[in-house]
Every structure is written in C-alpha cells, then in structure tokens.
Short mmCIF file of C-alpha atoms in Angstrom, two decimals:
data_model
loop_
_atom_site.label_atom_id
_atom_site.label_comp_id
_atom_site.label_asym_id
_atom_site.label_seq_id
_atom_site.Cartn_x
_atom_site.Cartn_y
_atom_site.Cartn_z
CA UNK A 1 -21.70 18.79 48.90
CA UNK A 2 -21.51 16.75 45.74
CA UNK A 3 -21.50 18.17 42.33
CA UNK A 4 -24.77 18.05 40.53
CA UNK A 5 -25.41 18.52 36.82
CA UNK A 6 -29.02 19.68 35.89
CA UNK A 7 -31.10 17.72 33.81
CA UNK A 8 -31.26 20.72 31.34
CA UNK A 9 -27.60 20.23 30.98
CA UNK A 10 -27.67 16.58 30.52
CA UNK A 11 -30.65 16.83 27.92
CA UNK A 12 -28.49 18.92 25.95
CA UNK A 13 -24.99 16.75 26.12
CA UNK A 14 -26.00 13.36 26.78
CA UNK A 15 -27.33 12.65 23.32
CA UNK A 16 -24.24 14.01 21.71
CA UNK A 17 -22.22 11.65 23.94
CA UNK A 18 -24.51 8.81 23.19
CA UNK A 19 -23.91 9.62 19.30
CA UNK A 20 -20.25 8.93 19.53
CA UNK A 21 -20.41 6.00 21.82
CA UNK A 22 -23.00 4.37 19.91
CA UNK A 23 -21.37 4.97 16.33
CA UNK A 24 -18.13 4.21 17.71
CA UNK A 25 -19.28 0.63 18.55
CA UNK A 26 -19.90 0.19 14.70
CA UNK A 27 -16.38 1.00 13.54
CA UNK A 28 -15.24 -2.49 14.29
CA UNK A 29 -18.33 -4.18 13.28
CA UNK A 30 -17.74 -2.47 9.97
CA UNK A 31 -15.27 -5.23 9.07
CA UNK A 32 -18.12 -7.82 9.17
CA UNK A 33 -18.43 -8.09 5.14
CA UNK A 34 -21.13 -10.48 5.47
CA UNK A 35 -23.57 -8.07 6.92
CA UNK A 36 -22.49 -5.09 5.01
CA UNK A 37 -25.37 -3.39 2.78
CA UNK A 38 -22.34 -2.21 0.56
CA UNK A 39 -18.87 -3.43 0.40
CA UNK A 40 -15.83 -1.57 2.00
CA UNK A 41 -14.45 -0.76 -1.39
CA UNK A 42 -18.00 0.94 -2.28
CA UNK A 43 -17.81 2.98 0.75
CA UNK A 44 -14.36 4.16 -0.19
CA UNK A 45 -15.21 4.60 -3.91
CA UNK A 46 -18.58 6.13 -3.89
CA UNK A 47 -18.56 8.54 -1.03
CA UNK A 48 -17.76 12.09 -1.96
CA UNK A 49 -16.45 13.21 1.34
CA UNK A 50 -13.80 12.44 3.72
CA UNK A 51 -14.08 10.79 7.14
CA UNK A 52 -12.19 13.80 8.63
CA UNK A 53 -14.84 16.38 6.77
CA UNK A 54 -17.59 14.36 8.22
CA UNK A 55 -16.65 14.49 11.90
CA UNK A 56 -16.12 18.13 11.63
CA UNK A 57 -19.70 18.56 10.17
CA UNK A 58 -21.26 16.55 12.85
CA UNK A 59 -19.46 18.28 15.73
CA UNK A 60 -20.54 21.57 14.04
CA UNK A 61 -24.14 20.51 14.06
CA UNK A 62 -23.96 19.01 17.64
CA UNK A 63 -22.77 22.54 18.89
CA UNK A 64 -25.49 24.28 17.33
CA UNK A 65 -28.07 21.73 18.78
CA UNK A 66 -26.52 22.05 22.14
CA UNK A 67 -26.90 25.72 22.17
CA UNK A 68 -30.40 25.60 20.98
CA UNK A 69 -31.35 22.83 23.46
CA UNK A 70 -29.93 24.93 26.30
CA UNK A 71 -31.80 28.21 25.31
CA UNK A 72 -35.08 25.89 24.84
CA UNK A 73 -34.59 24.70 28.49
CA UNK A 74 -34.07 28.11 29.93
CA UNK A 75 -36.96 29.79 28.05
CA UNK A 76 -39.40 26.76 29.12
CA UNK A 77 -37.81 26.02 32.46
CA UNK A 78 -40.15 26.31 35.69
CA UNK A 79 -38.37 27.86 38.64
CA UNK A 80 -41.78 27.29 40.98
CA UNK A 81 -40.28 24.10 42.23
CA UNK A 82 -42.77 21.95 39.93
CA UNK A 83 -39.98 19.72 39.26
CA UNK A 84 -40.03 18.23 42.81
CA UNK A 85 -43.69 17.36 42.28
CA UNK A 86 -44.92 13.87 41.63
CA UNK A 87 -43.05 11.81 38.83
CA UNK A 88 -45.20 11.24 35.64
CA UNK A 89 -46.45 7.60 35.25
CA UNK A 90 -45.17 4.95 32.75
CA UNK A 91 -48.65 5.63 30.90
CA UNK A 92 -47.85 9.47 30.92
CA UNK A 93 -44.39 8.86 30.05
CA UNK A 94 -45.26 6.32 27.13
CA UNK A 95 -48.02 8.94 25.71
CA UNK A 96 -45.29 11.70 25.67
CA UNK A 97 -42.74 9.42 23.97
CA UNK A 98 -45.33 8.33 21.22
CA UNK A 99 -46.48 12.10 20.62
CA UNK A 100 -42.71 13.17 20.53
CA UNK A 101 -42.09 10.15 17.84
CA UNK A 102 -45.07 11.16 16.01
CA UNK A 103 -44.17 14.73 15.90
CA UNK A 104 -40.65 14.46 15.05
CA UNK A 105 -41.47 11.93 12.28
CA UNK A 106 -43.97 14.32 10.75
CA UNK A 107 -41.77 17.34 10.81
CA UNK A 108 -38.66 15.29 9.30
CA UNK A 109 -40.75 13.84 6.64
CA UNK A 110 -42.29 16.78 5.01
CA UNK A 111 -38.99 18.96 5.47
CA UNK A 112 -36.82 16.03 4.24
CA UNK A 113 -39.20 15.50 1.38
CA UNK A 114 -39.52 19.19 0.49
CA UNK A 115 -35.70 19.50 0.52
CA UNK A 116 -35.53 16.88 -2.25
CA UNK A 117 -38.19 18.44 -4.59
CA UNK A 118 -36.92 21.95 -4.14
CA UNK A 119 -34.00 22.15 -6.48
CA UNK A 120 -32.41 25.04 -4.71
CA UNK A 121 -32.44 23.49 -1.50
CA UNK A 122 -31.34 20.06 -2.60
CA UNK A 123 -28.44 21.44 -4.57
CA UNK A 124 -27.17 24.02 -1.82
CA UNK A 125 -28.51 22.27 1.48
CA UNK A 126 -29.53 18.66 1.67
CA UNK A 127 -26.97 17.33 -1.23
CA UNK A 128 -24.43 17.71 1.71
CA UNK A 129 -25.80 14.61 3.59
CA UNK A 130 -26.25 12.78 0.20
CA UNK A 131 -22.33 12.78 -0.30
CA UNK A 132 -22.48 9.57 1.79
CA UNK A 133 -23.79 7.50 -0.99
CA UNK A 134 -22.76 4.50 1.42
CA UNK A 135 -23.69 5.58 4.84
CA UNK A 136 -21.92 4.83 8.02
CA UNK A 137 -22.84 5.25 11.53
CA UNK A 138 -20.83 8.50 12.62
CA UNK A 139 -22.05 10.08 9.35
CA UNK A 140 -25.66 10.12 10.43
CA UNK A 141 -25.82 13.53 11.43
CA UNK A 142 -23.44 14.80 8.59
CA UNK A 143 -25.71 17.67 7.17
CA UNK A 144 -25.42 21.14 6.15
CA UNK A 145 -25.54 23.37 9.35
CA UNK A 146 -28.77 24.86 8.13
CA UNK A 147 -30.34 21.58 7.41
CA UNK A 148 -29.40 20.37 10.94
CA UNK A 149 -31.00 23.46 12.32
CA UNK A 150 -34.19 22.84 10.13
CA UNK A 151 -34.70 19.22 10.33
CA UNK A 152 -33.12 17.96 13.51
CA UNK A 153 -33.00 20.83 16.10
CA UNK A 154 -36.31 22.53 15.32
CA UNK A 155 -37.88 19.00 14.97
CA UNK A 156 -36.62 18.02 18.28
CA UNK A 157 -37.69 21.11 19.70
CA UNK A 158 -41.22 20.78 18.44
CA UNK A 159 -41.44 17.28 19.62
CA UNK A 160 -40.17 18.22 23.33
CA UNK A 161 -42.83 21.09 23.53
CA UNK A 162 -45.79 19.26 21.90
CA UNK A 163 -45.20 16.10 23.84
CA UNK A 164 -45.12 17.86 27.16
CA UNK A 165 -42.31 15.95 28.54
CA UNK A 166 -39.89 17.19 31.21
CA UNK A 167 -36.01 18.08 30.41
CA UNK A 168 -35.35 14.42 32.35
CA UNK A 169 -37.49 12.39 30.21
CA UNK A 170 -36.23 14.41 27.12
CA UNK A 171 -32.78 12.90 28.14
CA UNK A 172 -33.95 9.43 27.30
CA UNK A 173 -36.08 10.38 24.33
CA UNK A 174 -33.48 12.12 22.55
CA UNK A 175 -30.79 9.43 23.30
CA UNK A 176 -33.06 6.83 22.05
CA UNK A 177 -33.67 9.03 18.94
CA UNK A 178 -30.02 9.50 18.41
CA UNK A 179 -29.40 5.57 18.43
CA UNK A 180 -32.02 5.11 16.20
CA UNK A 181 -30.73 7.65 13.68
CA UNK A 182 -27.36 5.93 14.10
CA UNK A 183 -28.49 2.43 13.34
CA UNK A 184 -30.43 3.91 10.44
CA UNK A 185 -27.11 4.91 8.76
CA UNK A 186 -24.81 2.09 9.82
CA UNK A 187 -24.83 0.40 6.76
CA UNK A 188 -25.15 -3.26 8.45
CA UNK A 189 -27.94 -5.67 8.62
CA UNK A 190 -26.92 -7.58 11.64
CA UNK A 191 -28.79 -10.57 13.08
CA UNK A 192 -30.59 -9.96 16.18
CA UNK A 193 -30.90 -6.26 15.91
CA UNK A 194 -34.12 -5.24 17.87
CA UNK A 195 -34.62 -2.16 15.63
CA UNK A 196 -35.20 -4.54 12.63
CA UNK A 197 -37.88 -6.22 14.48
CA UNK A 198 -39.89 -3.30 15.94
CA UNK A 199 -39.25 -0.73 13.16
CA UNK A 200 -39.72 -1.07 9.28
CA UNK A 201 -37.76 2.13 9.09
CA UNK A 202 -34.25 0.63 9.45
CA UNK A 203 -30.87 0.63 7.78
CA UNK A 204 -32.03 -1.35 4.59
CA UNK A 205 -34.96 1.00 4.21
CA UNK A 206 -32.72 4.33 4.58
CA UNK A 207 -30.16 2.72 2.50
CA UNK A 208 -32.56 2.82 -0.59
CA UNK A 209 -33.18 6.24 -0.20
CA UNK A 210 -29.50 7.18 -0.42
CA UNK A 211 -29.11 5.31 -3.65
CA UNK A 212 -29.92 7.39 -7.04
CA UNK A 213 -33.03 5.02 -7.70
CA UNK A 214 -34.39 5.94 -4.22
CA UNK A 215 -34.01 9.73 -3.94
CA UNK A 216 -37.60 10.19 -4.26
CA UNK A 217 -38.68 7.79 -1.85
CA UNK A 218 -38.57 6.47 1.78
CA UNK A 219 -38.60 10.14 3.11
CA UNK A 220 -39.64 8.97 6.50
CA UNK A 221 -37.18 9.05 9.50
CA UNK A 222 -36.19 8.06 11.97
CA UNK A 223 -39.09 5.77 13.40
CA UNK A 224 -42.19 4.89 11.20
CA UNK A 225 -42.88 4.59 7.50
CA UNK A 226 -46.59 5.81 7.71
CA UNK A 227 -46.12 9.14 5.73
CA UNK A 228 -44.31 7.38 3.01
CA UNK A 229 -47.08 4.63 2.89
CA UNK A 230 -49.95 7.27 3.05
CA UNK A 231 -48.44 9.73 0.63
CA UNK A 232 -46.99 7.21 -2.13
CA UNK A 233 -43.39 7.73 -1.51
CA UNK A 234 -42.79 4.12 -0.12
CA UNK A 235 -40.22 2.09 -1.87
CA UNK A 236 -40.30 -1.77 -0.95
CA UNK A 237 -37.37 -3.66 -1.04
CA UNK A 238 -35.87 -7.06 -0.78
CA UNK A 239 -32.67 -7.92 1.13
CA UNK A 240 -30.54 -10.24 -1.28
CA UNK A 241 -27.02 -11.65 -1.27
CA UNK A 242 -24.35 -9.74 -2.94
CA UNK A 243 -22.15 -12.00 -5.50
CA UNK A 244 -19.00 -10.56 -3.71
CA UNK A 245 -20.32 -11.58 -0.21
CA UNK A 246 -22.64 -9.48 2.18
CA UNK A 247 -26.31 -8.15 1.39
CA UNK A 248 -27.98 -5.69 -0.72
CA UNK A 249 -31.38 -3.87 -0.42
CA UNK A 250 -32.90 -3.88 -3.86
CA UNK A 251 -36.18 -2.58 -4.98
CA UNK A 252 -38.93 -4.99 -5.63
CA UNK A 253 -39.95 -6.09 -8.92
CA UNK A 254 -42.75 -3.57 -9.76
CA UNK A 255 -40.08 -0.63 -8.96
CA UNK A 256 -37.28 -1.99 -10.93
CA UNK A 257 -39.69 -2.00 -14.04
CA UNK A 258 -40.86 1.33 -13.60
#
C-alpha cells in the first residue's frame, strides 16, 4: 500500500511550499537592476526590518494559516463519500474560482483600507507590513500575526466556503493566490510577466501603495482593482526609467499636483 496524503493536508501545506519556491525564484532575479522598481541600495536603506525577521514573521503567519486550514477542512469535511462522486466540470471550477477571487478581493480591500484609516490598527498592526517600504518577494506575507489572521486567513476561509470549492480545488486556488501575492511584492517589472498582461493589480500598482504618497490609495489585493476604482482610491501611475537604471512607478500628473 502506498502512502497517501489527503487533499485537506495538501490544501493546508502546498500553498506554503509554493510561497517559498516561487519567492526563491525571485532572489537571483533581484540582481537584474534594469527591471527593479527600486535600486538594491534603496531596499537596504529604506526598509526598517531585517530579512531574518521577515522570514520568522512569515513562518509564524504560515503556521497559523495551516492550523486554521486544517480546522476548517475538518469542520466542513464530508465523510459520506461525496468526494468519490462526479468531478465538477471546468465551468463549475471556473465559477468557483471567480467567486473565490471576488470574495477574497472584497474582504481584503475593506479590511486593508480600514487598517489604514484606523490610526490604532495602523500603528499597532498594519504598520508592520509597511516596514518594507521597498517590497520584495518573500516579504509578501510579512504581517502582524493578527493582520495575517484577519486579512489572509479569514479572507481565505470565506472565499473557500462561499465559493463552494472542494479541498482539492482549494489547493490550486490558494497556490495561485499565493503566487499572485508574491509576484505583487517582488519589486520587479519583468518583460513577459503574464500577471502584468492579465491583471492591472500588479507589482507596480502595489509598489505605489507602499510609498508614502500612496498609502491612502491602491488598497486592492491580490487580483482586481475594481473596489479602488469604484470607491475613489485608485491612483494611476506611469512607469518611467530611473536615472541610475531600472524603473520607477510614479503617480500620474494630476496626483502629483494634488
């Protein structure tokens, strides 16, 4: 008899593995100065937390996420053998993914925005993430543990429950959401990046939010920009070449003049 791992365990731990593998790909790519949104020197000078502290913070959040995921799968699990029934069609899976994306985006937008506007929550909770003024890939999930629980873990649980997806489908959805979140924080604008082609919410869009002038804009994450557009918190930007090499996301003229 071979060793089998349940979909529930895979759903809890595969996205964590994907996080470190995908963010690890960006470590050597960080030397490509022509595609960086900030110079390496800016990353070293502006960031207010060491990389070792970031790694520890991310691991803590992922432990909490894994525990909550296992509990969620246990509570919502179906022991009646339904899992052996007919597999959902591609149309059903696509609908579930879209619903999950919408739910996750909606939850994160309003929670994220509230954490910026509530001075207590920003000072004591959300400011931890903004210690990374110059984001990089493996710092994507560097948050205060309470923020990780409220924003990511509960948001993920809601998207799983309201979309009706199975634990097996959740493996793919949360792995995709993890890759997208890492990509948004990678600090690079690489040619041929499909995320930049299909999503307006991308590394440059989120980089604007991490800068002082953009802290009250571009709250949307990780997929669409609809809530920023609808509620007036969208900051348009242009990508321009930096004098010392590389690229820079800058607010468009009407925002510079405000």
